[in-house]
Tab-separated table of N, CA, C and O in Angstrom:
chain	number	residue	atom	x	y	z
A	1	MET	N	-28.956	32.720	23.432
A	1	MET	CA	-27.438	32.574	22.221
A	1	MET	C	-28.398	31.471	22.002
A	1	MET	O	-28.188	30.325	22.439
A	2	ALA	N	-28.359	31.603	19.871
A	2	ALA	CA	-28.135	31.036	20.176
A	2	ALA	C	-26.562	29.581	19.280
A	2	ALA	O	-25.645	30.051	18.983
A	3	THR	N	-26.876	28.089	19.554
A	3	THR	CA	-25.897	28.071	18.849
A	3	THR	C	-25.459	27.136	17.726
A	3	THR	O	-26.556	27.048	16.930
A	4	LYS	N	-24.743	26.986	17.059
A	4	LYS	CA	-24.399	26.364	15.306
A	4	LYS	C	-24.008	25.247	15.985
A	4	LYS	O	-24.095	24.897	16.478
A	5	GLU	N	-24.197	23.952	14.841
A	5	GLU	CA	-24.476	23.007	15.144
A	5	GLU	C	-23.273	23.433	14.003
A	5	GLU	O	-23.873	22.814	12.593
A	6	MET	N	-22.181	21.935	14.225
A	6	MET	CA	-20.990	21.956	13.883
A	6	MET	C	-21.454	20.974	12.763
A	6	MET	O	-21.855	20.387	13.161
A	7	ARG	N	-21.417	21.110	11.525
A	7	ARG	CA	-21.067	19.881	10.482
A	7	ARG	C	-20.777	19.029	10.724
A	7	ARG	O	-18.697	19.345	9.961
A	8	ARG	N	-20.472	17.446	10.995
A	8	ARG	CA	-19.449	17.082	10.482
A	8	ARG	C	-20.019	15.954	8.983
A	8	ARG	O	-20.438	16.110	8.524
A	9	THR	N	-17.632	16.257	8.747
A	9	THR	CA	-18.303	15.437	7.034
A	9	THR	C	-16.763	14.582	7.298
A	9	THR	O	-15.364	14.563	7.807
A	10	THR	N	-16.875	13.319	6.314
A	10	THR	CA	-16.919	11.690	6.899
A	10	THR	C	-15.482	12.144	5.363
A	10	THR	O	-14.895	12.703	4.819
A	11	LEU	N	-14.719	10.694	6.096
A	11	LEU	CA	-13.538	11.210	5.546
A	11	LEU	C	-13.259	11.194	3.605
A	11	LEU	O	-12.680	11.778	3.105
A	12	SER	N	-14.885	10.727	3.221
A	12	SER	CA	-14.591	10.269	2.365
A	12	SER	C	-14.807	10.762	1.093
A	12	SER	O	-15.297	11.452	0.512
A	13	GLU	N	-16.067	12.070	1.843
A	13	GLU	CA	-16.574	13.502	1.428
A	13	GLU	C	-15.040	14.380	1.791
A	13	GLU	O	-14.937	15.369	-0.158
A	14	MET	N	-14.210	14.032	2.279
A	14	MET	CA	-12.990	15.041	1.637
A	14	MET	C	-12.060	14.784	1.249
A	14	MET	O	-11.382	15.972	0.832
A	15	LYS	N	-12.436	13.962	0.625
A	15	LYS	CA	-10.839	14.087	-0.074
A	15	LYS	C	-11.926	13.619	-1.388
A	15	LYS	O	-11.487	14.568	-2.365
A	16	ASP	N	-12.830	13.938	-1.833
A	16	ASP	CA	-14.507	14.294	-2.758
A	16	ASP	C	-14.028	15.912	-2.925
A	16	ASP	O	-13.175	15.432	-4.138
A	17	ARG	N	-13.984	16.403	-2.400
A	17	ARG	CA	-14.096	17.392	-1.888
A	17	ARG	C	-12.267	17.771	-2.440
A	17	ARG	O	-12.396	18.400	-3.242
A	18	TYR	N	-11.470	17.867	-2.228
A	18	TYR	CA	-10.402	18.289	-2.201
A	18	TYR	C	-9.054	17.457	-3.224
A	18	TYR	O	-7.768	17.634	-4.014
A	19	ILE	N	-9.416	16.022	-3.254
A	19	ILE	CA	-8.680	15.143	-4.387
A	19	ILE	C	-9.514	15.096	-5.465
A	19	ILE	O	-8.588	15.196	-6.538
A	20	GLY	N	-10.186	14.275	-5.189
A	20	GLY	CA	-11.569	14.220	-6.638
A	20	GLY	C	-12.329	13.548	-6.098
A	20	GLY	O	-12.291	12.497	-5.044
A	21	GLN	N	-13.169	13.246	-7.732
A	21	GLN	CA	-14.942	12.167	-6.856
A	21	GLN	C	-13.804	10.762	-7.079
A	21	GLN	O	-12.767	10.007	-8.238
A	22	VAL	N	-14.839	9.794	-6.889
A	22	VAL	CA	-14.043	8.145	-7.010
A	22	VAL	C	-13.443	8.405	-8.436
A	22	VAL	O	-14.418	8.408	-9.619
A	23	GLY	N	-12.885	7.259	-9.728
A	23	GLY	CA	-12.970	7.130	-11.022
A	23	GLY	C	-12.160	8.316	-11.741
A	23	GLY	O	-12.412	8.298	-12.712
A	24	THR	N	-11.601	9.541	-10.243
A	24	THR	CA	-10.819	10.918	-11.782
A	24	THR	C	-9.508	10.444	-11.939
A	24	THR	O	-9.109	9.720	-10.363
A	25	PRO	N	-8.787	10.731	-12.747
A	25	PRO	CA	-7.211	10.876	-12.288
A	25	PRO	C	-6.767	11.132	-11.038
A	25	PRO	O	-5.348	10.293	-10.677
A	26	ASP	N	-6.990	12.303	-10.617
A	26	ASP	CA	-6.399	12.762	-9.335
A	26	ASP	C	-6.619	11.579	-7.996
A	26	ASP	O	-5.767	11.027	-7.405
A	27	ARG	N	-7.638	11.013	-8.456
A	27	ARG	CA	-8.455	10.271	-7.396
A	27	ARG	C	-7.420	8.792	-7.211
A	27	ARG	O	-7.271	8.106	-6.413
A	28	ASP	N	-7.896	8.545	-8.017
A	28	ASP	CA	-6.849	7.223	-8.808
A	28	ASP	C	-5.517	6.873	-8.161
A	28	ASP	O	-5.273	6.064	-7.877
A	29	SER	N	-4.766	8.330	-8.698
A	29	SER	CA	-3.577	8.244	-8.103
A	29	SER	C	-3.364	8.249	-6.387
A	29	SER	O	-2.527	7.599	-6.288
A	30	TYR	N	-3.922	9.239	-6.072
A	30	TYR	CA	-4.537	9.360	-4.849
A	30	TYR	C	-4.420	7.702	-3.930
A	30	TYR	O	-2.844	7.669	-2.784
A	31	GLU	N	-4.925	7.434	-4.401
A	31	GLU	CA	-5.037	5.645	-4.124
A	31	GLU	C	-4.354	4.950	-3.894
A	31	GLU	O	-4.284	4.795	-3.310
A	32	TYR	N	-4.452	5.026	-5.323
A	32	TYR	CA	-2.380	3.747	-5.780
A	32	TYR	C	-1.495	4.609	-4.709
A	32	TYR	O	-0.966	3.092	-4.062
A	33	GLU	N	-1.504	5.305	-4.443
A	33	GLU	CA	0.029	5.948	-3.978
A	33	GLU	C	-0.200	5.495	-2.227
A	33	GLU	O	0.501	5.230	-1.324
A	34	LEU	N	-0.871	5.874	-1.667
A	34	LEU	CA	-1.333	5.780	-0.874
A	34	LEU	C	-1.434	4.092	-0.977
A	34	LEU	O	-1.044	3.360	0.733
A	35	LYS	N	-2.226	2.684	-1.018
A	35	LYS	CA	-1.818	1.335	-1.045
A	35	LYS	C	-0.024	0.972	-1.520
A	35	LYS	O	-0.164	-0.220	-0.786
A	36	MET	N	0.860	2.024	-1.858
A	36	MET	CA	1.480	0.885	-1.505
A	36	MET	C	3.205	1.977	-1.565
A	36	MET	O	3.567	1.158	-0.604
A	37	GLU	N	1.924	2.693	-0.255
A	37	GLU	CA	2.687	3.297	0.731
A	37	GLU	C	2.011	2.741	2.429
A	37	GLU	O	3.280	1.870	2.409
A	38	VAL	N	1.055	2.277	1.872
A	38	VAL	CA	0.626	0.829	3.117
A	38	VAL	C	1.760	-0.667	2.985
A	38	VAL	O	1.754	-1.328	4.052
A	39	LEU	N	1.627	-1.019	1.100
A	39	LEU	CA	2.405	-2.085	0.802
A	39	LEU	C	3.635	-1.938	1.636
A	39	LEU	O	4.370	-2.751	1.999
A	40	GLY	N	4.592	-0.701	1.725
A	40	GLY	CA	5.947	-0.574	1.741
A	40	GLY	C	5.765	-0.582	3.411
A	40	GLY	O	7.206	-1.048	3.655
A	41	LYS	N	5.289	-0.578	3.537
A	41	LYS	CA	4.961	-0.454	5.639
A	41	LYS	C	4.435	-1.937	6.189
A	41	LYS	O	5.035	-1.963	7.267
A	42	MET	N	4.065	-2.072	4.908
A	42	MET	CA	3.887	-4.109	5.159
A	42	MET	C	5.093	-4.493	5.584
A	42	MET	O	5.312	-5.736	6.296
A	43	ILE	N	6.400	-4.179	3.823
A	43	ILE	CA	7.368	-5.642	4.919
A	43	ILE	C	8.091	-5.376	5.396
A	43	ILE	O	9.027	-5.708	5.647
A	44	LYS	N	8.473	-3.326	5.799
A	44	LYS	CA	8.592	-3.179	6.443
A	44	LYS	C	8.355	-3.376	8.052
A	44	LYS	O	9.366	-4.657	9.033
A	45	SER	N	7.906	-3.770	8.116
A	45	SER	CA	7.013	-4.392	9.495
A	45	SER	C	7.136	-6.148	9.137
A	45	SER	O	7.988	-6.395	10.708
A	46	ALA	N	6.650	-6.980	8.588
A	46	ALA	CA	6.598	-7.994	8.628
A	46	ALA	C	8.782	-9.065	8.197
A	46	ALA	O	9.373	-9.038	9.113
A	47	ARG	N	9.813	-7.771	8.023
A	47	ARG	CA	11.233	-8.005	7.845
A	47	ARG	C	11.722	-7.792	9.953
A	47	ARG	O	12.757	-8.297	9.723
A	48	LYS	N	11.109	-6.508	9.725
A	48	LYS	CA	11.580	-6.765	11.980
A	48	LYS	C	10.835	-7.587	12.153
A	48	LYS	O	11.803	-7.712	12.920
A	49	GLU	N	9.214	-7.950	12.539
A	49	GLU	CA	9.280	-9.118	13.253
A	49	GLU	C	10.218	-10.049	12.651
A	49	GLU	O	9.828	-11.223	13.655
A	50	ARG	N	10.964	-10.068	11.835
A	50	ARG	CA	11.518	-11.446	11.154
A	50	ARG	C	13.337	-11.501	11.939
A	50	ARG	O	14.345	-11.700	11.623
A	51	ASN	N	13.603	-10.037	12.289
A	51	ASN	CA	14.785	-9.638	13.259
A	51	ASN	C	15.705	-9.806	11.775
A	51	ASN	O	17.148	-9.935	12.205
A	52	MET	N	14.919	-9.599	10.345
A	52	MET	CA	15.866	-9.223	9.922
A	52	MET	C	16.814	-7.847	9.111
A	52	MET	O	15.844	-6.431	8.926
A	53	THR	N	18.450	-7.585	8.810
A	53	THR	CA	18.108	-5.916	7.999
A	53	THR	C	17.371	-5.868	6.920
A	53	THR	O	17.273	-7.379	6.300
A	54	GLN	N	17.838	-4.892	6.544
A	54	GLN	CA	17.755	-4.707	5.100
A	54	GLN	C	18.580	-4.881	4.295
A	54	GLN	O	18.393	-5.904	3.069
A	55	GLU	N	19.567	-5.518	5.126
A	55	GLU	CA	20.464	-5.913	3.825
A	55	GLU	C	20.705	-6.886	4.124
A	55	GLU	O	20.561	-8.479	2.525
A	56	GLN	N	20.603	-8.317	4.773
A	56	GLN	CA	19.285	-9.682	5.194
A	56	GLN	C	18.299	-10.127	3.396
A	56	GLN	O	18.580	-10.974	3.467
A	57	LEU	N	17.513	-8.879	4.008
A	57	LEU	CA	16.108	-9.495	3.193
A	57	LEU	C	17.384	-8.868	1.418
A	57	LEU	O	17.080	-10.126	0.577
A	58	GLY	N	17.641	-8.370	1.427
A	58	GLY	CA	18.620	-7.873	-0.183
A	58	GLY	C	18.687	-8.653	-0.426
A	58	GLY	O	19.045	-9.577	-1.686
A	59	LYS	N	19.766	-9.571	0.247
A	59	LYS	CA	20.876	-10.392	0.289
A	59	LYS	C	19.714	-11.650	-0.030
A	59	LYS	O	19.727	-12.351	-1.943
A	60	LEU	N	18.718	-12.242	0.223
A	60	LEU	CA	17.705	-13.378	-0.130
A	60	LEU	C	17.138	-13.415	-1.252
A	60	LEU	O	16.714	-14.172	-1.963
A	61	ILE	N	17.093	-12.261	-1.847
A	61	ILE	CA	15.935	-12.185	-2.579
A	61	ILE	C	17.267	-11.380	-4.541
A	61	ILE	O	15.902	-10.737	-4.630
A	62	GLY	N	18.102	-11.005	-4.011
A	62	GLY	CA	19.364	-10.422	-4.802
A	62	GLY	C	19.743	-9.113	-5.615
A	62	GLY	O	19.882	-9.082	-6.473
A	63	VAL	N	19.192	-8.294	-4.288
A	63	VAL	CA	18.886	-6.804	-4.720
A	63	VAL	C	19.925	-6.020	-3.283
A	63	VAL	O	20.417	-6.323	-2.191
A	64	GLN	N	20.167	-4.858	-3.155
A	64	GLN	CA	20.670	-3.660	-3.047
A	64	GLN	C	20.088	-3.604	-2.000
A	64	GLN	O	19.804	-2.771	-1.280
A	65	LYS	N	20.876	-3.120	-0.751
A	65	LYS	CA	19.946	-2.686	0.735
A	65	LYS	C	19.062	-1.504	0.431
A	65	LYS	O	18.409	-1.496	0.957
A	66	SER	N	19.977	-1.511	-0.330
A	66	SER	CA	19.325	0.081	-1.107
A	66	SER	C	17.521	0.423	-1.442
A	66	SER	O	16.667	1.258	-1.823
A	67	GLN	N	17.423	-0.558	-2.441
A	67	GLN	CA	16.212	-1.310	-3.045
A	67	GLN	C	15.125	-1.582	-2.794
A	67	GLN	O	14.321	-0.825	-2.556
A	68	ILE	N	15.822	-2.284	-1.012
A	68	ILE	CA	14.500	-2.890	0.291
A	68	ILE	C	14.128	-1.573	0.406
A	68	ILE	O	13.093	-1.043	1.498
A	69	SER	N	15.540	-0.141	0.440
A	69	SER	CA	14.566	0.487	1.842
A	69	SER	C	13.551	1.582	0.959
A	69	SER	O	12.779	1.988	1.294
A	70	LYS	N	14.453	2.021	-0.664
A	70	LYS	CA	12.902	2.541	-0.958
A	70	LYS	C	11.838	2.025	-1.346
A	70	LYS	O	10.331	2.653	-1.241
A	71	LEU	N	11.872	0.751	-1.191
A	71	LEU	CA	10.048	-0.388	-1.750
A	71	LEU	C	9.770	-0.335	-0.025
A	71	LEU	O	8.758	-0.114	-0.120
A	72	GLU	N	10.275	-0.086	0.898
A	72	GLU	CA	9.663	-0.049	2.648
A	72	GLU	C	9.547	1.778	2.293
A	72	GLU	O	8.382	1.654	2.982
A	73	SER	N	9.420	2.315	2.256
A	73	SER	CA	9.192	4.405	1.640
A	73	SER	C	7.679	3.834	0.913
A	73	SER	O	7.344	4.800	1.064
A	74	SER	N	8.127	3.618	0.514
A	74	SER	CA	7.019	3.046	-0.819
A	74	SER	C	7.417	2.322	-2.313
A	74	SER	O	8.349	2.119	-2.577
A	75	ALA	N	6.801	0.981	-2.184
A	75	ALA	CA	6.122	0.492	-3.457
A	75	ALA	C	6.315	0.578	-4.686
A	75	ALA	O	6.302	0.318	-5.153
A	76	ASN	N	6.234	1.766	-5.216
A	76	ASN	CA	5.226	2.706	-6.091
A	76	ASN	C	6.623	1.669	-7.844
A	76	ASN	O	6.050	1.141	-8.626
A	77	SER	N	7.796	1.243	-6.977
A	77	SER	CA	9.197	1.265	-7.974
A	77	SER	C	9.297	-0.494	-8.031
A	77	SER	O	9.864	-0.455	-9.164
A	78	ALA	N	8.379	-0.479	-7.236
A	78	ALA	CA	8.109	-2.647	-7.215
A	78	ALA	C	7.360	-3.301	-8.758
A	78	ALA	O	6.524	-2.886	-8.605
A	79	THR	N	8.431	-4.491	-8.479
A	79	THR	CA	7.657	-5.350	-9.438
A	79	THR	C	7.100	-6.092	-8.662
A	79	THR	O	6.893	-6.354	-7.724
A	80	ILE	N	5.714	-6.453	-9.478
A	80	ILE	CA	5.170	-7.187	-8.490
A	80	ILE	C	5.964	-8.465	-8.689
A	80	ILE	O	5.895	-9.376	-7.008
A	81	ASP	N	6.645	-9.117	-9.433
A	81	ASP	CA	7.539	-9.964	-9.228
A	81	ASP	C	8.727	-10.141	-8.008
A	81	ASP	O	8.088	-11.570	-6.913
A	82	THR	N	9.270	-8.828	-8.367
A	82	THR	CA	10.087	-8.487	-6.294
A	82	THR	C	9.237	-8.460	-5.161
A	82	THR	O	9.224	-9.256	-3.710
A	83	ILE	N	8.363	-8.054	-4.977
A	83	ILE	CA	6.961	-8.154	-4.306
A	83	ILE	C	7.211	-8.725	-3.301
A	83	ILE	O	7.333	-9.966	-2.078
A	84	MET	N	6.633	-10.346	-4.691
A	84	MET	CA	6.582	-11.571	-4.279
A	84	MET	C	7.272	-12.239	-3.765
A	84	MET	O	8.039	-13.408	-2.809
A	85	LYS	N	8.529	-12.202	-4.554
A	85	LYS	CA	9.980	-12.166	-3.738
A	85	LYS	C	10.244	-11.632	-2.252
A	85	LYS	O	10.854	-12.720	-1.714
A	86	VAL	N	9.561	-10.762	-3.075
A	86	VAL	CA	10.149	-10.173	-1.199
A	86	VAL	C	9.354	-10.996	0.533
A	86	VAL	O	10.051	-11.489	0.858
A	87	PHE	N	8.400	-10.994	-0.006
A	87	PHE	CA	7.418	-11.886	0.658
A	87	PHE	C	7.656	-12.937	1.229
A	87	PHE	O	7.471	-13.344	1.991
A	88	LYS	N	8.095	-14.157	-0.181
A	88	LYS	CA	9.131	-15.627	0.331
A	88	LYS	C	9.882	-15.394	0.584
A	88	LYS	O	9.985	-16.470	1.917
A	89	ALA	N	10.478	-14.406	1.475
A	89	ALA	CA	11.802	-13.849	2.102
A	89	ALA	C	11.912	-14.370	3.518
A	89	ALA	O	11.829	-14.651	3.992
A	90	LEU	N	10.600	-13.394	3.613
A	90	LEU	CA	9.852	-12.590	4.728
A	90	LEU	C	8.702	-14.182	5.196
A	90	LEU	O	8.398	-14.257	6.959
A	91	LYS	N	8.509	-15.171	4.681
A	91	LYS	CA	7.321	-16.174	5.185
A	91	LYS	C	6.051	-15.764	5.478
A	91	LYS	O	6.314	-16.324	6.455
A	92	ALA	N	6.455	-15.228	3.902
A	92	ALA	CA	4.697	-13.915	5.347
A	92	ALA	C	3.487	-14.722	3.777
A	92	ALA	O	3.853	-14.732	2.288
A	93	ASP	N	2.102	-14.453	4.011
A	93	ASP	CA	1.578	-15.211	2.501
A	93	ASP	C	1.007	-13.634	2.186
A	93	ASP	O	1.336	-12.796	2.628
A	94	ILE	N	0.394	-13.861	0.928
A	94	ILE	CA	0.940	-12.052	0.518
A	94	ILE	C	-0.784	-13.010	-0.967
A	94	ILE	O	-0.404	-13.432	-1.578
A	95	ASN	N	-1.905	-11.545	-0.997
A	95	ASN	CA	-3.259	-12.693	-1.303
A	95	ASN	C	-3.428	-10.934	-2.325
A	95	ASN	O	-3.282	-10.601	-1.536
A	96	PHE	N	-3.554	-11.630	-3.889
A	96	PHE	CA	-3.489	-10.498	-4.529
A	96	PHE	C	-5.836	-10.311	-5.227
A	96	PHE	O	-5.519	-11.230	-5.432
A	97	HIS	N	-6.285	-9.275	-5.356
A	97	HIS	CA	-7.954	-9.317	-5.110
A	97	HIS	C	-7.576	-8.997	-7.050
A	97	HIS	O	-6.736	-7.814	-7.067
A	98	VAL	N	-7.898	-9.496	-8.036
A	98	VAL	CA	-7.732	-8.361	-9.284
A	98	VAL	C	-9.232	-8.841	-9.459
A	98	VAL	O	-9.786	-9.699	-9.286
A	99	LYS	N	-9.868	-7.091	-9.778
A	99	LYS	CA	-11.453	-6.851	-10.183
A	99	LYS	C	-11.459	-6.809	-11.623
A	99	LYS	O	-11.523	-5.672	-12.034
A	100	LEU	N	-12.296	-8.031	-12.468
A	100	LEU	CA	-12.428	-7.595	-13.372
A	100	LEU	C	-13.586	-7.467	-14.062
A	100	LEU	O	-15.022	-7.773	-13.399
A	101	GLU	N	-14.229	-6.068	-14.228
A	101	GLU	CA	-15.764	-5.845	-14.110
A	101	GLU	C	-16.399	-6.413	-12.896
A	101	GLU	O	-15.849	-5.652	-11.871
A	102	ASP	N	-17.563	-7.004	-13.286
A	102	ASP	CA	-18.215	-7.633	-11.527
A	102	ASP	C	-17.875	-8.850	-11.500
A	102	ASP	O	-18.198	-9.484	-10.382
A	103	ASP	N	-16.816	-9.601	-12.154
A	103	ASP	CA	-16.391	-10.614	-11.068
A	103	ASP	C	-14.705	-10.757	-10.433
A	103	ASP	O	-14.274	-9.433	-11.369
A	104	PHE	N	-14.608	-11.431	-9.732
A	104	PHE	CA	-13.311	-10.659	-8.498
A	104	PHE	C	-12.167	-11.967	-9.412
A	104	PHE	O	-13.171	-13.062	-9.520
A	105	VAL	N	-11.203	-12.134	-9.782
A	105	VAL	CA	-10.215	-12.857	-9.519
A	105	VAL	C	-9.246	-12.983	-8.018
A	105	VAL	O	-8.782	-11.645	-8.042
A	106	LYS	N	-8.697	-14.169	-8.048
A	106	LYS	CA	-8.294	-14.365	-6.683
A	106	LYS	C	-6.969	-14.487	-6.537
A	106	LYS	O	-6.500	-16.437	-7.350
A	107	LEU	N	-5.885	-14.583	-6.338
A	107	LEU	CA	-4.800	-14.982	-6.365
A	107	LEU	C	-3.974	-15.371	-5.477
A	107	LEU	O	-3.560	-14.398	-4.387
A	108	ALA	N	-3.039	-16.247	-5.180
A	108	ALA	CA	-2.687	-16.097	-3.709
A	108	ALA	C	-1.201	-16.855	-3.990
A	108	ALA	O	-1.107	-17.948	-4.637
C-alpha cells in the first residue's frame, strides 16, 4: 500500500492563494483590517489591566463609551490622535514605525 505524503502549506502561501499577493489591493486591505483589529484588542487589554471601564476611559479622553467600544472592536474609524490619547490615558507607550521606501522613520 503506497502512502501519499501530505503537502504542507504555510499561512503566507494560503494568504497569497486565497486573499491575493502582497501589494495587491485585496491583500493590503486584509492586512490593514488585521492590524486594526489587533490594535483594538491591545487597547482593550491595556484598559482591563488598568481596571478601567469603557466609560471611564471615554471620560478621560472626552469621548462616549460607545466610541471606546467601537475602537476596541476595530480601530478602523479612529484617528491617530484618538489612539494616542487612549494610550496616554492608559499610561501605555505606543510606537509607530513608518517606512518611506527604504528608510524607516520612528515616532514614539
